[in-house]
CSV table of C-alpha atoms in Angstrom, one decimal:
chain,number,residue,atom,x,y,z
Y,20,MET,CA,123.0,82.3,163.3
Y,21,ASN,CA,125.9,81.1,161.1
Y,22,ARG,CA,123.8,79.9,158.1
Y,23,SER,CA,125.1,77.5,155.4
Y,24,LYS,CA,124.7,78.5,151.8
Y,25,LEU,CA,122.7,75.9,149.8
Y,26,ILE,CA,122.9,75.9,146.0
Y,27,ILE,CA,120.7,73.4,144.2
Y,28,LEU,CA,121.8,72.9,140.6
Y,29,GLY,CA,118.9,71.3,138.7
Y,30,VAL,CA,120.2,69.3,135.7
Y,31,GLY,CA,118.9,67.2,132.8
Y,32,HIS,CA,120.4,63.8,133.2
Y,33,SER,CA,123.1,63.3,130.5
Y,34,LEU,CA,122.0,66.6,128.9
Y,35,GLN,CA,125.7,67.4,129.0
Y,36,LEU,CA,126.1,65.1,126.0
Y,37,ILE,CA,123.7,66.8,123.6
Y,38,SER,CA,123.7,70.5,124.5
Y,39,ARG,CA,126.6,72.9,124.0
Y,40,TYR,CA,125.2,75.0,126.9
Y,41,HIS,CA,125.5,72.1,129.3
Y,42,HIS,CA,128.7,70.4,128.2
Y,43,PRO,CA,131.1,68.8,130.8
Y,44,GLY,CA,133.5,71.8,130.8
Y,45,VAL,CA,130.7,74.1,131.9
Y,46,PHE,CA,130.1,71.9,134.9
Y,47,ARG,CA,133.7,71.9,135.9
Y,48,THR,CA,134.1,75.7,135.7
Y,49,PHE,CA,130.8,76.1,137.6
Y,50,PHE,CA,132.0,73.9,140.4
Y,51,LYS,CA,135.2,76.0,140.5
Y,52,SER,CA,133.2,79.2,140.8
Y,53,VAL,CA,131.0,77.9,143.6
Y,54,LYS,CA,133.9,76.5,145.7
Y,55,PRO,CA,131.6,74.1,147.6
Y,56,ASP,CA,132.7,72.7,151.0
Y,57,ALA,CA,130.3,69.7,150.5
Y,58,ILE,CA,128.6,68.2,147.5
Y,59,CYS,CA,125.3,66.2,147.6
Y,60,ILE,CA,124.4,63.8,144.8
Y,61,GLU,CA,121.2,62.1,143.7
Y,62,ARG,CA,121.9,58.6,144.9
Y,63,SER,CA,120.8,56.7,148.0
Y,64,PRO,CA,123.5,55.9,150.7
Y,65,GLU,CA,122.8,52.2,150.2
Y,66,LYS,CA,123.6,52.3,146.5
Y,67,TYR,CA,126.4,54.9,146.8
Y,68,TYR,CA,128.5,52.9,149.2
Y,69,LYS,CA,128.4,50.0,146.8
Y,70,SER,CA,129.6,52.3,144.0
Y,71,ASP,CA,126.3,51.7,142.3
Y,72,PHE,CA,125.1,54.8,140.3
Y,73,TYR,CA,122.2,55.6,138.0
Y,74,GLU,CA,123.4,54.6,134.6
Y,75,PHE,CA,121.8,57.6,132.9
Y,76,ALA,CA,123.4,60.3,135.1
Y,77,TYR,CA,126.6,61.2,133.2
Y,78,GLU,CA,126.8,64.4,135.3
Y,79,GLN,CA,127.1,62.3,138.4
Y,80,GLN,CA,129.6,59.5,137.5
Y,81,PHE,CA,131.8,61.4,135.1
Y,82,LEU,CA,131.7,65.0,136.4
Y,83,THR,CA,130.5,65.6,139.9
Y,84,ILE,CA,132.1,62.7,141.7
Y,85,PRO,CA,135.5,62.9,139.9
Y,86,TYR,CA,135.6,66.6,140.7
Y,87,ALA,CA,134.8,66.1,144.4
Y,88,LEU,CA,137.4,63.3,144.7
Y,89,LYS,CA,140.1,65.4,142.9
Y,90,LYS,CA,139.4,68.4,145.1
Y,91,ARG,CA,138.9,66.3,148.3
Y,92,ILE,CA,135.4,67.7,148.8
Y,93,PRO,CA,133.1,65.6,151.0
Y,94,LEU,CA,130.4,63.8,149.1
Y,95,TYR,CA,127.0,63.0,150.4
Y,96,PRO,CA,124.4,60.7,148.8
Y,97,ILE,CA,121.0,62.2,149.6
Y,98,ASP,CA,118.5,60.3,147.5
Y,99,TRP,CA,115.9,58.0,148.9
Y,100,LEU,CA,113.9,55.1,147.5
Y,101,PRO,CA,111.6,52.5,149.1
Y,102,THR,CA,112.9,49.1,150.0
Y,103,PHE,CA,112.5,46.3,147.5
Y,104,GLU,CA,109.9,44.7,149.7
Y,105,ASP,CA,107.8,47.9,150.1
Y,106,ASP,CA,107.9,48.6,146.4
Y,107,LEU,CA,106.9,45.1,145.6
Y,108,LEU,CA,103.5,45.7,147.4
Y,109,VAL,CA,102.6,48.2,144.6
Y,110,ASN,CA,104.9,47.6,141.7
Y,111,GLU,CA,104.8,43.9,141.1
Y,112,LYS,CA,106.0,43.8,137.5
Y,113,SER,CA,109.2,45.9,137.9
Y,114,PRO,CA,110.1,46.6,141.5
Y,115,ASP,CA,113.8,47.4,140.7
Y,116,HIS,CA,114.0,51.1,140.1
Y,117,ASP,CA,117.4,50.7,138.3
Y,118,GLU,CA,117.7,47.5,136.3
Y,119,PRO,CA,115.9,47.6,132.9
Y,120,PRO,CA,114.2,44.6,131.3
Y,121,ILE,CA,116.2,42.4,129.0
Y,122,ILE,CA,114.8,44.2,126.0
Y,123,ARG,CA,114.4,47.8,126.9
Y,124,MET,CA,111.3,49.8,126.2
Y,125,LYS,CA,111.1,52.3,123.4
Y,126,ASN,CA,110.8,56.0,124.3
Y,127,ASP,CA,111.4,55.5,128.1
Y,128,PHE,CA,114.3,57.5,129.4
Y,129,PHE,CA,114.8,55.4,132.6
Y,130,LYS,CA,113.8,51.9,131.6
Y,131,GLY,CA,114.6,52.2,127.9
Y,132,HIS,CA,117.2,53.9,125.7
Y,133,GLY,CA,117.3,57.6,126.8
Y,134,CYS,CA,117.1,60.4,124.4
Y,135,TYR,CA,115.9,64.0,124.2
Y,136,PRO,CA,113.3,64.4,121.4
Y,137,SER,CA,112.6,68.1,121.7
Y,138,ASN,CA,114.5,70.9,119.9
Y,139,GLN,CA,113.6,73.2,122.8
Y,140,ILE,CA,116.0,71.3,125.1
Y,141,LEU,CA,118.9,72.5,123.0
Y,142,GLU,CA,118.0,76.1,123.8
Y,143,PHE,CA,117.9,75.6,127.6
Y,144,ASP,CA,120.7,77.6,129.2
Y,145,PHE,CA,122.8,76.1,132.0
Y,146,PHE,CA,120.6,77.6,134.7
Y,147,PHE,CA,117.2,76.6,133.2
Y,148,ALA,CA,116.1,75.0,136.4
Y,149,ASP,CA,116.3,78.3,138.2
Y,150,LYS,CA,113.4,79.7,136.2
Y,151,SER,CA,109.9,79.0,137.4
Y,152,SER,CA,108.7,80.0,133.9
Y,153,ASN,CA,110.4,77.0,132.3
Y,154,GLU,CA,107.5,75.1,130.5
Y,155,MET,CA,109.0,71.6,131.1
Y,156,LEU,CA,109.4,72.2,134.8
Y,157,LYS,CA,105.9,73.8,135.1
Y,158,LYS,CA,104.4,70.6,133.6
Y,159,ASP,CA,106.3,68.5,136.1
Y,160,GLN,CA,105.0,70.5,139.0
Y,161,GLU,CA,101.5,70.5,137.7
Y,162,TRP,CA,101.7,66.7,137.6
Y,163,LEU,CA,102.8,66.6,141.2
Y,164,ASN,CA,99.8,68.7,142.3
Y,165,ILE,CA,97.1,66.5,140.6
Y,166,ARG,CA,95.9,63.8,142.9
Y,167,LYS,CA,94.7,60.5,141.5
Y,168,SER,CA,92.5,57.8,143.0
Y,169,GLY,CA,93.8,54.6,144.5
Y,170,ILE,CA,96.9,52.8,143.5
Y,171,SER,CA,97.4,55.0,140.4
Y,172,ASP,CA,98.6,57.8,142.7
Y,173,TYR,CA,101.6,55.7,143.8
Y,174,TRP,CA,104.2,57.4,141.6
Y,175,ARG,CA,103.1,60.9,142.5
Y,176,ARG,CA,103.1,60.2,146.2
Y,177,LEU,CA,106.4,58.4,145.9
Y,178,VAL,CA,108.1,61.4,144.2
Y,179,LEU,CA,106.7,63.8,146.9
Y,180,TYR,CA,108.0,61.6,149.7
Y,181,ARG,CA,111.3,61.0,147.9
Y,182,ASN,CA,111.7,64.8,147.6
Y,183,PHE,CA,110.9,65.2,151.3
Y,184,MET,CA,113.5,62.6,152.4
Y,185,GLN,CA,116.1,64.2,150.1
Y,186,ALA,CA,115.5,67.5,151.8
Y,187,MET,CA,115.9,65.9,155.3
Y,188,ARG,CA,119.2,64.4,154.2
Y,189,ILE,CA,120.3,67.8,153.0
Y,190,LYS,CA,119.5,69.3,156.4
Y,191,GLU,CA,121.7,66.6,158.0
Y,192,VAL,CA,124.6,67.6,155.7
Y,193,ALA,CA,124.0,71.3,156.7
Y,194,LYS,CA,124.5,70.3,160.4
Y,195,LYS,CA,127.9,69.0,159.6
Y,196,HIS,CA,128.9,72.0,157.5
Y,197,LYS,CA,127.6,75.0,159.5
Y,198,GLY,CA,128.4,78.3,157.8
Y,199,GLN,CA,129.8,76.6,154.7
Y,200,THR,CA,128.7,76.2,151.1
Y,201,ILE,CA,126.7,73.1,150.2
Y,202,LEU,CA,126.1,72.2,146.5
Y,203,VAL,CA,123.4,69.8,145.5
Y,204,VAL,CA,123.6,68.4,141.9
Y,205,ILE,CA,120.2,66.7,141.2
Y,206,GLY,CA,117.6,66.2,138.5
Y,207,ALA,CA,115.8,69.5,137.7
Y,208,PHE,CA,112.5,67.8,138.5
Y,209,HIS,CA,113.3,67.7,142.2
Y,210,LYS,CA,114.6,71.3,142.6
Y,211,PRO,CA,111.4,73.3,143.1
Y,212,ASP,CA,110.0,71.0,145.8
Y,213,LEU,CA,113.3,70.7,147.6
Y,214,GLU,CA,113.6,74.5,147.8
Y,215,ASN,CA,110.0,74.8,148.9
Y,216,ILE,CA,110.6,72.3,151.8
Y,217,LEU,CA,113.9,73.9,152.8
Y,218,ASN,CA,113.0,77.5,152.3
Y,219,ASP,CA,112.0,78.0,156.0
Y,220,CYS,CA,115.0,76.2,157.4
Y,221,ASP,CA,116.9,78.6,159.7
Y,222,GLU,CA,120.2,76.8,159.2
Y,223,LEU,CA,120.1,77.4,155.4
Y,224,GLU,CA,120.3,80.3,153.0
Y,225,ILE,CA,119.2,79.2,149.5
Y,226,VAL,CA,121.3,80.8,146.8
Y,227,GLN,CA,120.4,80.3,143.1
Y,228,PRO,CA,123.1,78.8,140.9
Y,229,GLY,CA,122.7,81.6,138.4
Y,230,THR,CA,124.3,84.0,140.8
Y,231,TYR,CA,127.6,82.4,140.1
Y,232,GLU,CA,129.8,83.2,137.1
Y,233,ILE,CA,130.8,80.7,134.5
Y,234,ASN,CA,134.1,81.5,132.9
Y,235,ASN,CA,134.2,79.8,129.5
Y,236,LYS,CA,137.8,80.8,129.1
Y,237,ASP,CA,138.9,79.0,132.2
Y,238,GLU,CA,141.0,75.9,131.5
Y,239,ASP,CA,138.5,73.8,133.4
Y,240,SER,CA,135.9,74.6,130.7
Y,241,HIS,CA,137.9,72.7,128.1
Y,242,LEU,CA,136.6,69.3,127.1
Y,243,LEU,CA,138.6,66.2,127.9
Y,244,ASP,CA,139.1,63.4,125.4
Y,245,LEU,CA,136.6,61.3,127.4
Y,246,ASP,CA,134.0,64.1,127.0
Y,247,LEU,CA,134.6,64.2,123.3
Y,248,PHE,CA,134.1,60.5,122.9
Y,249,ALA,CA,131.0,60.5,125.1
Y,250,ILE,CA,129.4,63.4,123.2
Y,251,SER,CA,130.1,61.8,119.8
Y,252,THR,CA,129.1,58.3,120.9
Y,253,TYR,CA,125.8,59.4,122.5
Y,254,ASN,CA,124.7,61.4,119.4
Y,255,LEU,CA,126.0,59.1,116.7
Y,256,LEU,CA,125.8,55.5,117.9
Y,257,GLY,CA,122.8,55.8,120.3
Y,258,VAL,CA,119.1,56.3,119.7
Y,259,GLN,CA,119.5,60.1,119.9
Y,260,SER,CA,120.1,60.0,116.1
Y,261,LYS,CA,116.9,58.0,115.6
Y,262,TYR,CA,114.4,59.6,117.9
Y,263,GLY,CA,116.0,62.7,119.2
Y,264,VAL,CA,117.5,66.0,118.2
Y,265,VAL,CA,121.2,66.6,117.4
Y,266,ASP,CA,123.2,69.8,117.2
Y,267,TRP,CA,125.0,68.9,114.1
Y,268,VAL,CA,127.1,72.0,114.0
Y,269,TRP,CA,128.4,71.5,117.5
Y,270,LEU,CA,128.9,67.8,116.9
Y,271,GLU,CA,131.1,68.6,113.8
Y,272,GLU,CA,133.2,70.8,116.1
Y,273,ILE,CA,133.5,68.0,118.7
Y,274,LEU,CA,134.5,65.5,116.0
Y,275,LYS,CA,137.2,67.8,114.6
Y,276,GLN,CA,138.6,68.4,118.1
Y,277,LEU,CA,138.7,64.6,118.7
Y,278,GLU,CA,140.4,64.0,115.3
Y,279,ARG,CA,143.1,66.6,116.2
Y,280,SER,CA,143.7,64.8,119.4
Y,281,ILE,CA,143.4,61.1,118.5
Y,282,SER,CA,143.8,58.9,115.5
Y,283,SER,CA,142.1,55.5,115.9
Y,284,VAL,CA,139.6,53.0,114.4
Y,285,GLU,CA,137.1,54.3,117.0
Y,286,VAL,CA,137.4,57.9,115.7
Y,287,MET,CA,137.1,56.6,112.2
Y,288,LEU,CA,133.9,54.7,113.2
Y,289,LEU,CA,132.4,57.9,114.6
Y,290,ARG,CA,133.4,60.0,111.6
Y,291,THR,CA,131.9,57.5,109.2
Y,292,ARG,CA,128.7,57.4,111.1
Y,293,TYR,CA,128.5,61.2,111.1
Y,294,ASN,CA,129.2,61.4,107.4
Y,295,ILE,CA,126.5,58.9,106.5
Y,296,LEU,CA,123.9,60.6,108.7
Y,297,LYS,CA,124.7,63.9,107.2
Y,298,GLY,CA,124.6,62.5,103.7
Y,299,THR,CA,128.1,63.5,102.7
Y,300,ILE,CA,129.1,59.9,101.7
Y,301,THR,CA,127.2,57.2,99.9
Y,302,ASN,CA,126.1,53.9,101.5
Y,303,GLU,CA,128.8,52.1,99.4
Y,304,GLU,CA,131.5,54.5,100.6
Y,305,ALA,CA,130.3,54.0,104.2
Y,306,ILE,CA,130.5,50.2,103.8
Y,307,ALA,CA,134.0,50.5,102.5
Y,308,CYS,CA,135.0,52.6,105.5
Y,309,TYR,CA,133.4,50.2,108.0
Y,310,LYS,CA,135.1,47.2,106.4
Y,311,LYS,CA,138.4,49.0,106.8
Y,312,ILE,CA,137.7,49.7,110.4
Y,313,SER,CA,136.6,46.0,111.0
Y,314,SER,CA,139.8,44.6,109.5
Y,315,ALA,CA,141.9,47.0,111.6
Y,316,SER,CA,140.2,46.2,114.9
Y,317,THR,CA,139.8,43.2,117.2
Y,318,TYR,CA,137.0,41.7,119.3
Y,319,ASP,CA,138.6,42.9,122.6
Y,320,GLN,CA,138.5,46.6,121.6
Y,321,ASN,CA,135.6,48.4,123.2
Y,322,LEU,CA,134.4,52.0,122.9
Y,323,THR,CA,136.1,54.5,125.1
Y,324,PHE,CA,132.7,55.6,126.4
Y,325,HIS,CA,129.9,53.1,126.1
Y,326,GLY,CA,127.7,53.9,129.1
Y,327,VAL,CA,127.1,50.3,130.0
Y,328,LYS,CA,126.4,49.6,133.6
Y,329,TYR,CA,125.3,45.9,133.4
Y,330,GLN,CA,128.2,44.2,131.6
Y,331,ASN,CA,126.3,41.0,131.1
Y,332,ARG,CA,124.3,42.9,128.5
Y,333,ILE,CA,125.2,44.5,125.2
Y,334,ASP,CA,123.1,47.6,125.7
Y,335,SER,CA,123.5,50.9,127.6
Y,336,TYR,CA,120.9,53.5,128.6
Y,337,PHE,CA,121.3,55.2,125.2
Y,338,ASP,CA,122.7,52.6,122.8
Y,339,PRO,CA,121.3,49.2,122.0
Y,340,PHE,CA,124.7,47.9,121.0
Y,341,GLY,CA,126.9,49.9,123.4
Y,342,TYR,CA,129.0,47.0,124.8
Y,343,LEU,CA,129.8,45.3,121.5
Y,344,SER,CA,133.4,45.5,120.5
Y,345,ILE,CA,134.4,48.0,117.9
Y,346,LYS,CA,134.8,45.1,115.4
Y,347,HIS,CA,131.3,43.8,116.0
Y,348,ARG,CA,130.0,47.4,115.9
Y,349,SER,CA,131.5,48.1,112.5
Y,350,GLU,CA,129.8,44.9,111.3
Y,351,ILE,CA,126.5,46.1,112.7
Y,352,GLU,CA,127.0,49.4,110.7
Y,353,ILE,CA,127.8,47.4,107.5
Y,354,ALA,CA,124.6,45.4,108.0
Y,355,ARG,CA,122.6,48.6,108.4
Y,356,GLU,CA,124.0,50.1,105.2
Y,357,TYR,CA,123.4,46.8,103.2
Y,358,THR,CA,119.7,47.1,104.4
Y,359,LYS,CA,119.5,50.6,103.1
Y,360,LEU,CA,120.7,49.3,99.7
Y,361,GLY,CA,118.1,46.5,99.7
Y,362,LEU,CA,120.8,43.9,100.1
Y,363,ASN,CA,118.9,42.1,102.9
Y,364,ASN,CA,120.6,38.8,102.4
Y,365,LYS,CA,124.0,40.3,103.1
Y,366,SER,CA,122.6,42.0,106.2
Y,367,LEU,CA,121.2,38.7,107.4
Y,368,GLU,CA,124.6,37.0,106.8
Y,369,ILE,CA,126.2,39.5,109.1
Y,370,LYS,CA,123.6,39.0,111.8
Y,371,LYS,CA,124.1,35.2,111.7
Y,372,SER,CA,127.9,35.7,111.9
Y,373,ILE,CA,127.6,37.9,115.0
Y,374,LEU,CA,125.1,35.5,116.6
Y,375,ASN,CA,127.6,32.6,116.0
Y,376,SER,CA,130.3,34.5,117.8
Y,377,ASN,CA,132.0,32.9,120.8
Y,378,ASN,CA,132.5,36.4,122.3
Y,379,LEU,CA,128.8,36.9,123.2
Y,380,SER,CA,126.7,35.3,125.9
Y,381,ILE,CA,123.2,33.8,125.4
Y,382,VAL,CA,121.7,37.0,126.9
Y,383,GLN,CA,123.7,39.3,124.7
Y,384,LYS,CA,122.7,37.2,121.6
Y,385,ALA,CA,119.0,37.4,122.6
Y,386,GLN,CA,119.4,41.2,122.9
Y,387,ILE,CA,120.8,41.4,119.4
Y,388,GLU,CA,117.8,39.4,118.1
Y,389,GLY,CA,115.5,41.7,120.0
Y,390,TYR,CA,117.0,44.9,118.8
Y,391,TRP,CA,117.9,44.0,115.3
Y,392,ASP,CA,114.7,45.1,113.4
Y,393,GLU,CA,114.3,48.4,115.3
Y,394,TYR,CA,117.9,49.5,115.4
Y,395,VAL,CA,119.5,47.9,112.3
Y,396,ILE,CA,116.8,47.4,109.7
Y,397,ASN,CA,114.7,50.5,110.6
Y,398,MET,CA,117.4,52.9,111.7
Y,399,LYS,CA,118.9,55.4,109.3
């Protein structure tokens, strides 16, 4: 039988933006090494054909899909989720699996502002999901194996059925690509169960991603300007700097590379934020830098990478103020530094000025109110 090769690459969503071992260039050189004839991604067909993607999956929107389109590799959405009506039977409060509440929850990667809090994650190599000994994945699989009573078992059962349906869709892809190489890029959580379901499939030969070489000297391993902005923004302007871990040495390398490539108010904003977090400048010096940035920018200048999916909001999956203009963002940073100095009245004046802006909707102003204390007053 002419079997197809199946490679399931388990990933951490947006881990590419905090770990040097998972950075975007590593993905591109891995894709080049695999030479897939078809690529499957973690999105349902219904959403995919509307160009609707998970907001927190950087590896999907900015790496896998662009690579496939550039190389003219067929793409297949293989995720599955229940219909809105079916989900509503169980999940009355929040039946939409994608759209977050107006004010996102703290410490919730999918419905809040995503961050990675553990130092351990920075040490995971690119093929961490291949290893059954990985403690994070072991805990995930243990959770799947523990039955609960009644409706509390909904999420576990949903994940198991979701995995099964993903596997069935991968089998359908294999029928179209007999004897060819199929790459699946999916959250690491799904990989063990998918391989277990597909292990006895006669049409497929499961090959571990780690058997492929990653050439770090390949030109595809180089970081693009968008990558540099995304890494810097995620670590410096988002909640990663508040709740998560940051590889400061790597981030300094990223910023220096960005500064060699581009000179702009946005780069100045990122450098100033880095310097204040590292304690190499004073609060007063930071305020002076942010004021300079504010005076040199306009309200129609947005961040190069902001991660915002719902553009009627100001927040993204990692940054409470992601869709604010660079000018408004610099004002937010000034307010934060005034608060650190105990100049609360000056901070409040800035807040009132932003809320009086004609550039923001009622919803966006409500979000500023909702996020102000946690992410301006109480954020370093």
